[in-house]
CSV table of C-alpha atoms (C1' of nucleotides) in Angstrom, one decimal:
chain,number,residue,atom,x,y,z
A,10,MET,CA,-0.3,0.3,-0.1
A,11,ARG,CA,1.3,3.2,-1.1
A,12,TYR,CA,0.4,6.7,0.8
A,13,SER,CA,-0.4,9.3,-1.7
A,14,ALA,CA,-1.2,13.1,0.0
A,15,PRO,CA,-5.2,13.1,0.4
A,16,ARG,CA,-7.2,14.4,-3.1
A,17,GLY,CA,-7.2,18.7,-3.0
A,18,THR,CA,-3.9,18.4,-0.8
A,19,ARG,CA,0.3,18.7,-1.7
A,20,ASP,CA,3.0,18.7,-0.2
A,21,ILE,CA,5.4,22.7,-1.0
A,22,LEU,CA,9.0,21.0,-1.1
A,23,PRO,CA,12.1,22.8,-1.3
A,24,GLY,CA,12.5,24.8,-4.4
A,25,GLU,CA,8.4,25.6,-4.6
A,26,ILE,CA,9.4,26.5,-0.9
A,27,GLU,CA,10.7,29.4,-1.2
A,28,LYS,CA,8.3,31.6,-2.9
A,29,TRP,CA,5.5,30.6,-0.5
A,30,GLN,CA,8.3,32.3,2.1
A,31,HIS,CA,8.7,35.2,0.4
A,32,VAL,CA,5.3,35.7,0.5
A,33,GLU,CA,4.8,35.5,4.1
A,34,GLY,CA,7.9,37.5,4.0
A,35,ARG,CA,5.8,40.3,1.7
A,36,ILE,CA,2.3,40.0,4.1
A,37,HIS,CA,4.5,40.9,7.7
A,38,ARG,CA,5.8,43.1,5.8
A,39,ILE,CA,2.8,45.0,4.8
A,40,CYS,CA,0.7,44.4,7.7
A,41,GLU,CA,3.2,45.9,9.7
A,42,LEU,CA,3.0,49.0,7.9
A,43,TYR,CA,-1.0,49.2,8.2
A,44,GLY,CA,-0.8,48.4,11.6
A,45,TYR,CA,-2.6,44.5,11.8
A,46,LYS,CA,-1.4,42.9,14.4
A,47,GLU,CA,-1.5,38.9,13.9
A,48,ILE,CA,-3.7,36.8,15.6
A,49,ARG,CA,-3.3,33.4,15.3
A,50,THR,CA,-6.7,31.4,15.0
A,51,PRO,CA,-7.4,27.2,15.0
A,52,MET,CA,-8.0,25.0,12.4
A,53,PHE,CA,-10.9,24.3,13.5
A,54,GLU,CA,-13.9,24.9,15.7
A,55,GLN,CA,-17.5,24.7,16.4
A,56,THR,CA,-19.4,23.7,13.0
A,57,GLU,CA,-22.1,26.4,15.1
A,58,LEU,CA,-19.8,28.9,14.0
A,59,PHE,CA,-19.3,28.9,10.3
A,60,VAL,CA,-23.7,28.0,10.0
A,61,ARG,CA,-24.7,31.0,11.6
A,62,GLY,CA,-21.5,33.0,10.4
A,63,ILE,CA,-21.3,32.1,7.1
A,64,GLY,CA,-25.6,31.9,6.8
A,65,GLU,CA,-27.4,28.8,6.4
A,66,VAL,CA,-27.7,29.1,2.9
A,67,THR,CA,-25.2,28.8,1.0
A,68,ASP,CA,-23.1,26.5,-0.6
A,69,ILE,CA,-19.8,26.0,2.0
A,70,VAL,CA,-22.3,25.5,4.9
A,71,GLU,CA,-24.6,23.8,2.6
A,72,LYS,CA,-21.9,21.2,1.0
A,73,GLU,CA,-18.3,22.6,1.7
A,74,MET,CA,-17.4,22.0,4.7
A,75,TYR,CA,-15.3,19.0,6.5
A,76,THR,CA,-17.5,18.6,9.7
A,77,PHE,CA,-16.6,15.9,12.2
A,78,ALA,CA,-18.2,14.7,15.6
A,79,ASP,CA,-15.0,14.8,18.4
A,80,LYS,CA,-15.0,12.3,21.3
A,81,ALA,CA,-17.8,13.9,23.5
A,82,ASN,CA,-19.8,14.2,20.3
A,83,ARG,CA,-19.5,17.4,19.6
A,84,SER,CA,-19.5,18.8,16.2
A,85,MET,CA,-16.5,20.6,14.7
A,86,THR,CA,-15.8,21.8,11.3
A,87,LEU,CA,-12.0,22.5,9.4
A,88,ARG,CA,-12.1,25.6,8.9
A,89,PRO,CA,-13.0,27.2,5.8
A,90,GLU,CA,-12.3,30.5,5.8
A,91,GLY,CA,-11.0,32.9,8.6
A,92,THR,CA,-13.3,35.6,9.3
A,93,ALA,CA,-15.6,34.1,11.0
A,94,PRO,CA,-13.4,32.4,13.8
A,95,VAL,CA,-11.4,35.9,14.0
A,96,ALA,CA,-15.4,37.0,15.0
A,97,ARG,CA,-15.5,34.5,17.6
A,98,ALA,CA,-12.2,35.7,19.1
A,99,PHE,CA,-12.7,38.8,18.8
A,100,ILE,CA,-15.7,38.4,20.8
A,101,GLU,CA,-14.8,35.1,23.9
A,102,HIS,CA,-11.6,37.8,24.3
A,103,LYS,CA,-13.5,41.2,24.2
A,104,LEU,CA,-11.9,42.8,22.8
A,105,TYR,CA,-14.3,45.3,21.4
A,106,ALA,CA,-13.7,46.5,25.1
A,107,GLU,CA,-10.2,47.8,23.8
A,108,ALA,CA,-9.3,50.7,21.5
A,109,GLN,CA,-11.2,50.8,18.1
A,110,PRO,CA,-11.0,49.1,15.4
A,111,VAL,CA,-8.5,46.6,16.5
A,112,LYS,CA,-7.0,45.9,13.7
A,113,LEU,CA,-6.0,41.9,12.8
A,114,TYR,CA,-4.8,39.9,10.5
A,115,TYR,CA,-4.1,35.6,9.7
A,116,ILE,CA,-2.7,34.0,7.4
A,117,GLY,CA,-3.1,30.1,7.9
A,118,PRO,CA,-4.6,26.8,5.7
A,119,MET,CA,-8.6,26.7,5.3
A,120,PHE,CA,-10.8,23.3,4.4
A,121,ARG,CA,-13.8,23.1,1.8
A,122,TYR,CA,-14.9,19.7,0.3
A,123,GLU,CA,-15.0,21.3,-3.5
A,124,ARG,CA,-13.7,18.8,-7.1
A,125,PRO,CA,-10.6,20.4,-6.7
A,126,GLN,CA,-8.9,21.8,-10.0
A,127,ALA,CA,-6.0,25.0,-11.2
A,128,GLY,CA,-6.3,26.8,-8.5
A,129,ARG,CA,-8.9,25.0,-6.2
A,130,TYR,CA,-7.5,22.3,-3.6
A,131,ARG,CA,-9.5,21.6,-0.4
A,132,GLN,CA,-6.7,22.4,1.4
A,133,PHE,CA,-5.7,25.8,0.4
A,134,SER,CA,-3.8,29.0,2.4
A,135,GLN,CA,-5.9,32.9,2.5
A,136,PHE,CA,-3.8,35.5,4.2
A,137,GLY,CA,-6.9,37.9,5.3
A,138,VAL,CA,-7.1,41.4,7.3
A,139,GLU,CA,-9.8,42.0,9.5
A,140,ALA,CA,-10.5,45.7,11.2
A,141,PHE,CA,-13.6,45.8,13.8
A,142,GLY,CA,-14.9,48.2,15.1
A,143,SER,CA,-15.8,51.4,12.9
A,144,MET,CA,-17.6,52.4,10.5
A,145,ASP,CA,-16.1,54.8,9.1
A,146,PRO,CA,-16.1,54.3,4.7
A,147,MET,CA,-12.0,55.2,4.8
A,148,LEU,CA,-11.4,52.3,6.8
A,149,ASP,CA,-13.2,50.3,3.8
A,150,ALA,CA,-10.3,52.0,1.4
A,151,GLU,CA,-7.5,51.7,4.0
A,152,ILE,CA,-8.6,48.2,3.2
A,153,ILE,CA,-8.6,47.6,-0.1
A,154,SER,CA,-5.6,49.8,-0.6
A,155,LEU,CA,-3.9,46.9,1.4
A,156,ALA,CA,-4.8,44.6,-0.3
A,157,HIS,CA,-3.7,46.8,-3.7
A,158,ASP,CA,-0.6,47.6,-2.6
A,159,PHE,CA,-0.1,43.6,-0.9
A,160,TYR,CA,-0.4,42.4,-4.9
A,161,VAL,CA,2.0,45.2,-6.6
A,162,SER,CA,4.7,44.6,-4.2
A,163,LEU,CA,4.5,40.9,-5.4
A,164,GLY,CA,4.8,42.3,-9.0
A,165,LEU,CA,1.4,42.0,-9.8
A,166,ASP,CA,1.0,46.1,-10.5
A,167,GLN,CA,-1.5,45.4,-12.9
A,168,ILE,CA,-4.2,44.7,-10.1
A,169,LYS,CA,-7.4,46.9,-9.8
A,170,ALA,CA,-9.7,46.5,-7.3
A,171,ARG,CA,-13.3,45.9,-8.4
A,172,ILE,CA,-15.7,47.3,-5.7
A,173,ASN,CA,-19.4,47.6,-5.3
A,174,THR,CA,-21.4,47.8,-2.9
A,175,ILE,CA,-24.7,45.4,-1.8
A,176,GLY,CA,-26.5,47.5,0.5
A,177,CYS,CA,-27.7,46.3,4.3
A,178,PRO,CA,-30.7,44.8,5.4
A,179,GLU,CA,-32.7,47.8,5.4
A,180,CYS,CA,-32.1,48.6,1.7
A,181,ARG,CA,-31.5,45.7,0.7
A,182,PRO,CA,-34.7,43.5,0.3
A,183,ARG,CA,-35.9,46.1,-1.8
A,184,TYR,CA,-33.1,45.6,-4.3
A,185,GLN,CA,-34.2,42.2,-4.0
A,186,GLY,CA,-37.9,42.7,-4.1
A,187,HIS,CA,-37.8,44.5,-7.5
A,188,ILE,CA,-35.4,42.7,-9.1
A,189,LYS,CA,-38.3,39.6,-8.6
A,190,GLN,CA,-40.9,41.9,-9.5
A,191,VAL,CA,-38.5,42.0,-12.9
A,192,LEU,CA,-37.3,39.0,-13.4
A,193,SER,CA,-40.8,37.6,-12.5
A,194,GLY,CA,-42.8,36.6,-16.0
A,195,ARG,CA,-39.4,35.8,-17.6
A,196,LEU,CA,-38.5,32.9,-15.1
A,197,ASP,CA,-38.7,31.3,-18.0
A,198,GLN,CA,-35.7,31.9,-19.9
A,199,LEU,CA,-33.4,31.9,-16.9
A,200,CYS,CA,-30.7,28.7,-17.3
A,201,ARG,CA,-31.7,26.4,-14.1
A,202,ASN,CA,-29.4,27.7,-12.0
A,203,CYS,CA,-30.7,31.5,-12.0
A,204,GLN,CA,-34.3,29.4,-11.1
A,205,GLN,CA,-32.9,28.2,-8.3
A,206,ARG,CA,-31.1,31.4,-7.8
A,207,TYR,CA,-34.2,33.5,-7.8
A,208,GLU,CA,-35.8,32.0,-4.3
A,209,ARG,CA,-32.3,32.0,-2.4
A,210,ASN,CA,-30.1,35.1,-3.3
A,211,PRO,CA,-31.7,36.9,-6.7
A,212,MET,CA,-28.8,38.9,-6.4
A,213,ARG,CA,-26.7,36.2,-7.6
A,214,ILE,CA,-28.8,36.4,-11.1
A,215,LEU,CA,-26.8,39.7,-12.1
A,216,ASP,CA,-23.6,37.1,-11.2
A,217,CYS,CA,-24.3,35.0,-13.9
A,218,LYS,CA,-22.5,33.8,-17.4
A,219,ASN,CA,-25.1,32.3,-19.2
A,220,GLU,CA,-25.1,34.9,-21.6
A,221,ARG,CA,-28.7,34.9,-21.8
A,222,CYS,CA,-28.9,35.2,-18.2
A,223,SER,CA,-26.7,38.2,-18.3
A,224,GLY,CA,-28.6,39.9,-21.2
A,225,ILE,CA,-31.9,39.4,-19.4
A,226,ALA,CA,-30.3,40.9,-15.6
A,227,SER,CA,-28.9,44.3,-17.4
A,228,GLU,CA,-32.5,45.2,-17.2
A,229,VAL,CA,-32.7,44.3,-13.2
A,230,GLY,CA,-30.5,47.6,-13.1
A,231,SER,CA,-28.1,48.8,-10.2
A,232,ILE,CA,-29.6,49.1,-6.4
A,233,ASP,CA,-28.2,53.1,-6.8
A,234,PRO,CA,-31.9,54.0,-6.5
A,235,PHE,CA,-32.2,51.8,-3.5
A,236,LEU,CA,-29.7,52.3,-1.2
A,237,CYS,CA,-30.3,53.7,1.9
A,238,ASP,CA,-29.3,57.1,2.9
A,239,GLU,CA,-26.7,55.8,4.6
A,240,CYS,CA,-25.1,53.2,1.8
A,241,SER,CA,-24.9,55.7,-0.6
A,242,GLU,CA,-23.8,58.2,1.1
A,243,HIS,CA,-21.1,55.1,2.2
A,244,PHE,CA,-20.1,54.1,-0.8
A,245,GLU,CA,-19.4,57.1,-2.4
A,246,ALA,CA,-17.1,58.1,0.4
A,247,VAL,CA,-15.2,55.3,0.2
A,248,LYS,CA,-15.0,55.8,-3.7
A,249,THR,CA,-13.6,59.1,-3.2
A,250,SER,CA,-11.6,57.6,-0.1
A,251,LEU,CA,-9.8,55.8,-3.1
A,252,ASP,CA,-9.4,58.1,-5.4
A,253,GLU,CA,-7.4,60.6,-3.0
A,254,LEU,CA,-5.5,57.4,-2.6
A,255,SER,CA,-4.8,56.9,-6.2
A,256,ILE,CA,-6.1,52.6,-5.6
A,257,PRO,CA,-7.5,51.8,-8.8
A,258,TYR,CA,-10.9,50.7,-8.9
A,259,VAL,CA,-13.2,49.3,-11.0
A,260,ILE,CA,-17.4,49.7,-10.0
A,261,ASP,CA,-18.2,45.8,-11.0
A,262,PRO,CA,-22.3,45.3,-10.1
A,263,ALA,CA,-21.6,42.4,-10.9
A,264,ILE,CA,-19.7,41.4,-7.3
A,265,VAL,CA,-22.3,39.7,-4.7
A,266,ARG,CA,-19.4,37.4,-3.4
A,267,GLY,CA,-20.7,34.3,-1.5
A,268,PHE,CA,-21.1,35.2,2.3
A,269,ASP,CA,-24.4,35.8,3.7
A,270,TYR,CA,-22.4,38.3,6.3
A,271,TYR,CA,-21.3,40.9,4.0
A,272,THR,CA,-23.4,44.8,4.5
A,273,LYS,CA,-22.5,47.6,1.9
A,274,THR,CA,-19.0,47.4,0.5
A,275,VAL,CA,-17.9,44.1,-1.3
A,276,PHE,CA,-14.7,44.2,-3.9
A,277,GLU,CA,-12.3,41.6,-5.5
A,278,PHE,CA,-9.7,41.5,-7.4
A,279,VAL,CA,-9.3,38.5,-10.1
A,280,ALA,CA,-5.7,37.4,-12.1
A,281,GLU,CA,-5.6,36.3,-15.8
A,282,GLY,CA,-4.1,33.8,-17.1
A,283,ILE,CA,-4.9,30.7,-14.0
A,284,GLY,CA,-7.4,29.9,-15.8
A,285,ALA,CA,-11.2,29.7,-14.2
A,286,GLN,CA,-10.8,29.7,-10.7
A,287,ASP,CA,-9.4,33.4,-11.3
A,288,ALA,CA,-10.5,35.2,-7.8
A,289,ILE,CA,-6.8,35.7,-6.0
A,290,GLY,CA,-8.9,37.8,-3.4
A,291,GLY,CA,-11.7,39.8,-2.1
A,292,GLY,CA,-13.6,40.6,1.0
A,293,GLY,CA,-16.4,43.5,2.4
A,294,ARG,CA,-17.8,45.3,4.9
A,295,TYR,CA,-19.6,43.3,6.8
A,296,ASP,CA,-21.7,44.6,10.0
A,297,GLY,CA,-24.0,42.3,11.4
A,298,LEU,CA,-21.1,39.3,11.5
A,299,ILE,CA,-20.2,40.4,15.2
A,300,GLU,CA,-23.8,40.3,16.4
A,301,SER,CA,-24.7,37.3,14.6
A,302,CYS,CA,-21.7,35.6,16.1
A,303,GLY,CA,-23.1,36.1,19.5
A,304,GLY,CA,-21.2,39.8,20.2
A,305,PRO,CA,-22.0,42.8,21.1
A,306,ALA,CA,-23.6,44.8,17.3
A,307,THR,CA,-19.9,45.8,15.8
A,308,PRO,CA,-18.9,46.9,12.3
A,309,GLY,CA,-15.9,45.2,10.9
A,310,VAL,CA,-14.1,45.2,7.0
A,311,GLY,CA,-11.8,42.9,6.2
A,312,PHE,CA,-10.4,41.4,3.3
A,313,ALA,CA,-8.7,37.6,2.1
A,314,ALA,CA,-6.8,36.4,-0.3
A,315,GLY,CA,-6.3,32.7,-1.6
A,316,LEU,CA,-1.7,32.3,-1.9
A,317,ASP,CA,-1.7,29.3,-4.2
A,318,ARG,CA,-3.9,31.1,-6.5
A,319,LEU,CA,-1.6,34.5,-5.9
A,320,LEU,CA,1.4,31.9,-6.5
A,321,LEU,CA,-0.1,30.4,-9.9
A,322,ALA,CA,-0.8,34.2,-10.9
A,323,MET,CA,2.9,35.3,-10.1
A,324,GLU,CA,3.2,32.1,-12.3
A,325,ALA,CA,2.0,33.1,-15.1
A,326,ASN,CA,2.7,36.7,-15.2
A,327,GLY,CA,6.8,35.8,-15.0
A,328,ILE,CA,7.4,36.8,-12.4
A,329,GLU,CA,10.1,34.5,-9.9
A,330,PRO,CA,11.2,36.2,-6.4
A,331,ALA,CA,14.9,36.7,-6.8
A,332,VAL,CA,15.6,34.4,-3.6
A,333,SER,CA,18.8,33.4,-2.9
A,334,ASN,CA,20.2,31.0,-0.7
A,335,ARG,CA,23.1,30.0,-1.7
A,336,LEU,CA,25.6,27.8,0.8
A,337,GLY,CA,28.2,29.4,1.7
A,338,CYS,CA,31.1,27.4,1.9
A,339,PHE,CA,30.9,22.5,1.5
A,340,VAL,CA,33.9,21.7,3.7
A,341,VAL,CA,36.1,18.7,1.1
A,342,ALA,CA,36.7,15.9,2.8
A,343,PRO,CA,39.5,14.1,-0.1
A,344,ASP,CA,40.7,11.3,2.9
A,345,LYS,CA,38.8,9.5,6.0
A,346,GLY,CA,41.7,10.7,8.0
A,347,SER,CA,40.6,14.3,7.3
A,348,ARG,CA,36.5,13.9,7.8
A,349,ILE,CA,36.3,14.8,11.7
A,350,ARG,CA,38.4,18.0,11.5
A,351,SER,CA,36.7,19.0,8.2
A,352,ALA,CA,33.5,18.3,10.4
A,353,CYS,CA,35.0,21.0,12.9
A,354,LEU,CA,35.7,23.3,11.0
A,355,VAL,CA,32.1,23.2,9.2
A,356,SER,CA,30.9,23.6,12.6
A,357,SER,CA,33.1,26.8,13.6
A,358,LEU,CA,31.4,27.9,10.1
A,359,ARG,CA,28.4,27.6,11.0
A,360,ARG,CA,29.0,29.4,14.3
A,361,LEU,CA,30.4,32.7,12.7
A,362,GLY,CA,26.5,33.1,11.0
A,363,VAL,CA,27.8,31.6,7.2
A,364,SER,CA,26.1,28.6,6.2
A,365,ALA,CA,28.1,25.3,5.8
A,366,ASP,CA,27.9,22.0,4.7
A,367,MET,CA,29.7,18.5,4.0
A,368,ASP,CA,29.8,15.7,2.4
A,369,TYR,CA,27.9,12.5,4.3
A,370,VAL,CA,28.0,9.7,1.6
A,371,GLY,CA,31.1,8.7,0.8
A,372,ARG,CA,31.4,10.6,-2.6
A,373,SER,CA,35.0,11.5,-4.6
A,374,MET,CA,37.0,14.8,-3.8
A,375,SER,CA,36.0,15.5,-7.8
A,376,ARG,CA,32.6,14.2,-6.8
A,377,GLN,CA,32.7,17.3,-3.9
A,378,LEU,CA,33.3,19.4,-5.5
A,379,LYS,CA,30.8,18.1,-8.0
A,380,HIS,CA,28.3,18.4,-5.5
A,381,ALA,CA,29.1,21.3,-3.7
A,382,SER,CA,28.7,23.2,-7.2
A,383,ARG,CA,25.1,21.5,-7.6
A,384,LEU,CA,24.3,22.9,-4.3
A,385,ASP,CA,26.0,26.8,-5.2
A,386,ALA,CA,28.5,27.1,-2.9
A,387,ARG,CA,30.2,30.3,-3.1
A,388,CYS,CA,33.1,28.4,-2.0
A,389,VAL,CA,35.0,25.0,-1.2
A,390,ALA,CA,37.2,24.4,1.3
A,391,ILE,CA,39.6,22.1,1.0
A,392,LEU,CA,40.9,20.1,4.0
A,393,GLY,CA,43.2,16.7,3.5
A,394,GLU,CA,45.9,14.6,5.3
A,395,ASP,CA,48.3,16.9,3.3
A,396,GLU,CA,46.3,19.9,4.3
A,397,LEU,CA,46.0,19.0,7.9
A,398,ALA,CA,49.4,17.6,7.8
A,399,ARG,CA,50.6,21.3,6.8
A,400,GLY,CA,49.2,23.1,9.6
A,401,VAL,CA,46.4,25.4,6.2
A,402,THR,CA,43.7,25.1,4.0
A,403,GLN,CA,43.2,25.0,0.5
A,404,VAL,CA,39.7,27.8,-0.4
A,405,ARG,CA,38.7,27.6,-3.1
A,406,ASP,CA,35.9,30.4,-5.0
A,407,MET,CA,33.3,28.4,-6.9
A,408,ASP,CA,32.6,31.6,-9.1
A,409,ARG,CA,36.1,32.4,-10.0
A,410,GLY,CA,37.8,29.7,-9.8
A,411,GLU,CA,40.3,30.6,-8.4
A,412,GLN,CA,41.9,28.4,-5.5
A,413,TRP,CA,44.4,30.2,-2.0
A,414,GLU,CA,45.7,28.9,1.5
A,415,VAL,CA,45.1,30.1,4.6
A,416,PRO,CA,46.4,28.8,7.7
A,417,LEU,CA,43.7,26.5,9.6
A,418,SER,CA,44.3,28.8,13.0
A,419,GLU,CA,42.1,31.3,10.8
A,420,ALA,CA,39.9,28.9,8.4
A,421,ALA,CA,36.7,29.9,9.5
A,422,SER,CA,37.3,33.3,10.2
A,423,ARG,CA,39.2,33.8,6.4
A,424,ILE,CA,36.3,32.4,5.0
A,425,ALA,CA,33.0,33.7,6.9
A,426,ASP,CA,35.3,37.0,5.4
A,427,PHE,CA,35.0,35.6,1.9
A,428,VAL,CA,31.0,35.2,2.3
A,429,ARG,CA,30.2,38.1,3.9
A,430,SER,CA,32.8,40.3,1.0
A,431,VAL,CA,31.1,38.1,-1.8
A,432,SER,CA,27.9,37.9,-0.8
A,433,GLY,CA,27.4,41.8,-0.8
A,434,GLU,CA,26.8,42.0,3.2
B,3,G,C1',-22.0,17.1,-6.6
B,4,U,C1',-21.8,17.1,-13.0
B,5,G,C1',-19.5,16.0,-18.1
B,6,G,C1',-15.2,15.7,-20.5
B,7,A,C1',-9.2,14.1,-20.8
B,8,U,C1',-4.7,11.7,-18.9
B,9,G,C1',-2.0,8.1,-15.6
B,10,U,C1',4.8,3.6,-18.5
B,11,A,C1',11.7,5.2,-14.1
B,12,G,C1',12.7,11.1,-9.7
B,13,C,C1',11.0,14.5,-14.2
B,14,U,C1',10.4,14.9,-19.3
B,15,C,C1',7.9,11.4,-22.8
B,16,A,C1',8.2,7.3,-27.2
B,17,G,C1',6.0,2.0,-27.1
B,18,C,C1',1.8,1.5,-34.6
B,19,U,C1',-3.7,-2.5,-36.1
B,20,G,C1',-2.6,-6.8,-27.8
B,21,G,C1',2.9,-10.9,-29.4
B,22,U,C1',8.9,-12.7,-26.7
B,23,U,C1',13.8,-9.9,-21.8
B,24,A,C1',9.1,-2.0,-22.0
B,25,G,C1',12.5,2.4,-24.3
B,26,A,C1',15.2,7.6,-25.1
B,27,G,C1',16.3,11.7,-23.2
B,28,U,C1',17.4,13.8,-18.4
B,29,A,C1',18.7,13.9,-13.4
B,30,C,C1',21.6,10.1,-9.5
B,31,C,C1',25.8,6.5,-9.0
B,32,A,C1',30.2,5.3,-11.0
B,33,G,C1',34.7,5.3,-13.5
B,34,A,C1',38.1,8.4,-17.9
B,35,U,C1',40.7,12.6,-13.9
B,36,U,C1',44.1,6.9,-7.5
B,37,G,C1',43.4,15.6,-4.4
B,38,U,C1',40.3,19.8,-7.9
B,39,G,C1',32.9,21.7,-9.7
B,40,G,C1',31.0,23.4,-14.4
B,41,C,C1',32.0,20.9,-20.6
B,42,U,C1',32.7,16.0,-22.4
B,43,C,C1',33.2,10.8,-23.1
B,44,U,C1',32.0,5.5,-21.4
B,45,G,C1',30.2,2.3,-18.1
B,46,G,C1',25.7,2.0,-13.4
B,47,G,C1',21.6,1.2,-10.5
B,48,A,C1',16.0,2.3,-11.0
B,49,G,C1',9.5,0.6,-13.6
B,50,U,C1',3.9,-3.4,-9.2
B,51,C,C1',3.3,0.4,-16.9
B,52,G,C1',-2.2,4.9,-10.8
B,53,C,C1',-4.4,0.1,-8.4
B,54,G,C1',-8.3,-4.2,-8.8
B,55,G,C1',-10.7,-7.2,-11.5
B,56,G,C1',-12.4,-8.9,-16.9
B,57,U,C1',-11.6,-10.8,-22.1
B,58,U,C1',-7.3,-13.3,-24.6
B,59,C,C1',-3.3,-18.5,-25.4
B,60,G,C1',-1.2,-13.4,-24.8
B,61,A,C1',-2.8,-7.3,-22.2
B,62,G,C1',1.7,-1.3,-21.2
B,63,U,C1',-1.5,-1.4,-25.3
B,64,C,C1',-9.2,-3.8,-25.6
B,65,C,C1',-13.6,-3.5,-21.3
B,66,C,C1',-15.2,-2.6,-16.4
B,67,G,C1',-14.8,-0.3,-11.7
B,68,U,C1',-11.2,2.5,-8.9
B,69,C,C1',-8.0,6.0,-7.3
B,70,A,C1',-5.3,10.3,-8.4
B,71,U,C1',-4.3,14.8,-11.9
B,72,C,C1',-6.2,18.4,-16.0
B,73,C,C1',-10.1,21.2,-17.5
B,74,A,C1',-15.3,22.8,-17.5
B,75,C,C1',-20.3,23.7,-14.8
B,76,C,C1',-21.3,24.7,-9.7
B,77,C,C1',-18.7,28.3,-5.8
B,78,C,C1',-15.4,30.7,-4.4
B,79,A,C1',-9.3,31.9,-2.5
RNA sequence: GUGGAUGUAGCUCAGCUGGUUAGAGUACCAGAUUGUGGCUCUGGGAGUCGCGGGUUCGAGUCCCGUCAUCCACCCCA
């Protein structure tokens, strides 16, 4: 019996992991710049949290959750998204009692039981930010700005936010009623999916990729006339802020988002060239979430990006982060008798902060040098019985092919100096 | 959950209408070079042909199932 990673999951091996580390570095940096603090929440929560938070009639809750009963027969679910757990932590630790807004970010794996395809996995990684406790539209703009700057910092500088407003529990039902009224006589002309959407979430019809549906949906018109004053003013203020901050965006009435908790501002970012699953980030305002999770009425706004797709998008755009992890020095031990002294030199180099390695499989000298080349070593230190007897080691610059002798007593520090000088440190 | 395509050394792939011991390139290891990498040459190890069943004298090749990957739908990140 041979094992393989479960469907929709994968191993990230050396060679690939460096890209992830690069992206994660940018995340920490951008969040620090914007004043968001990292939070880590459990990978699983009580099932009820997601049902309440995300919404009972969403696809995630209806068919995509990894739900299991623990030994005490409590229903648990591997987190399918990051906002609900952060909201739970916000309430549980009474962060609403602290200075507002509370600005948090997270990075970690999420789980959804879906059919995998390019850019879609059952375990995938998300980076997200959440800001609780402020209704200020400038905070919506700050989050969109953060997302934008994040993508740009990774080289995706053509990225543009698509934004929309979906109103609030006061005005949205009026618009939904309007949609149903306009479409009521033409239900049979809509696709099967849209006929279901008509009952459950009529705004989704506006998002349908079917040409006939989108043609009919275009007659529905914008949400604008139905927005309450508060929502209308809020959206105007978000747009003004983005303009002032020089954050590029387009207004896209088709952005409606998948979770029930969104209110007012919604937005997303899409990438080109990565297939059908092209959303690389999205978010919005969720003024009712904290309350529906059992906390005091607290507004919030957030954003999440899918790292797996982000990596795909970078690849599709030919963005290759320059990750240099060259080995500083490979110590070549041509003779068995010199291996232990070579190990000591390796150890000294490491303690001086220089990455160092040696042969552990009994290669010939020629092969050890070849191996050093493979490891992209900056230099090699040859330490055989001959050198040992003379109290020296041969240092070889692997880029230039130059070689010189240094006394063994100061070998480590001299090599360290050399490596630092060619590394530009 | 639905539909379609694919699955042969670590990797990229050959293998014609079923016919003997399944090949190449690359990578790996070794030698040429008994103490000097990148180039070249020579040799070597390596494959339950995704897995399980079936048809057949005989299956990598045909059929069924299953698992996985990819694409589309759905939905999303």
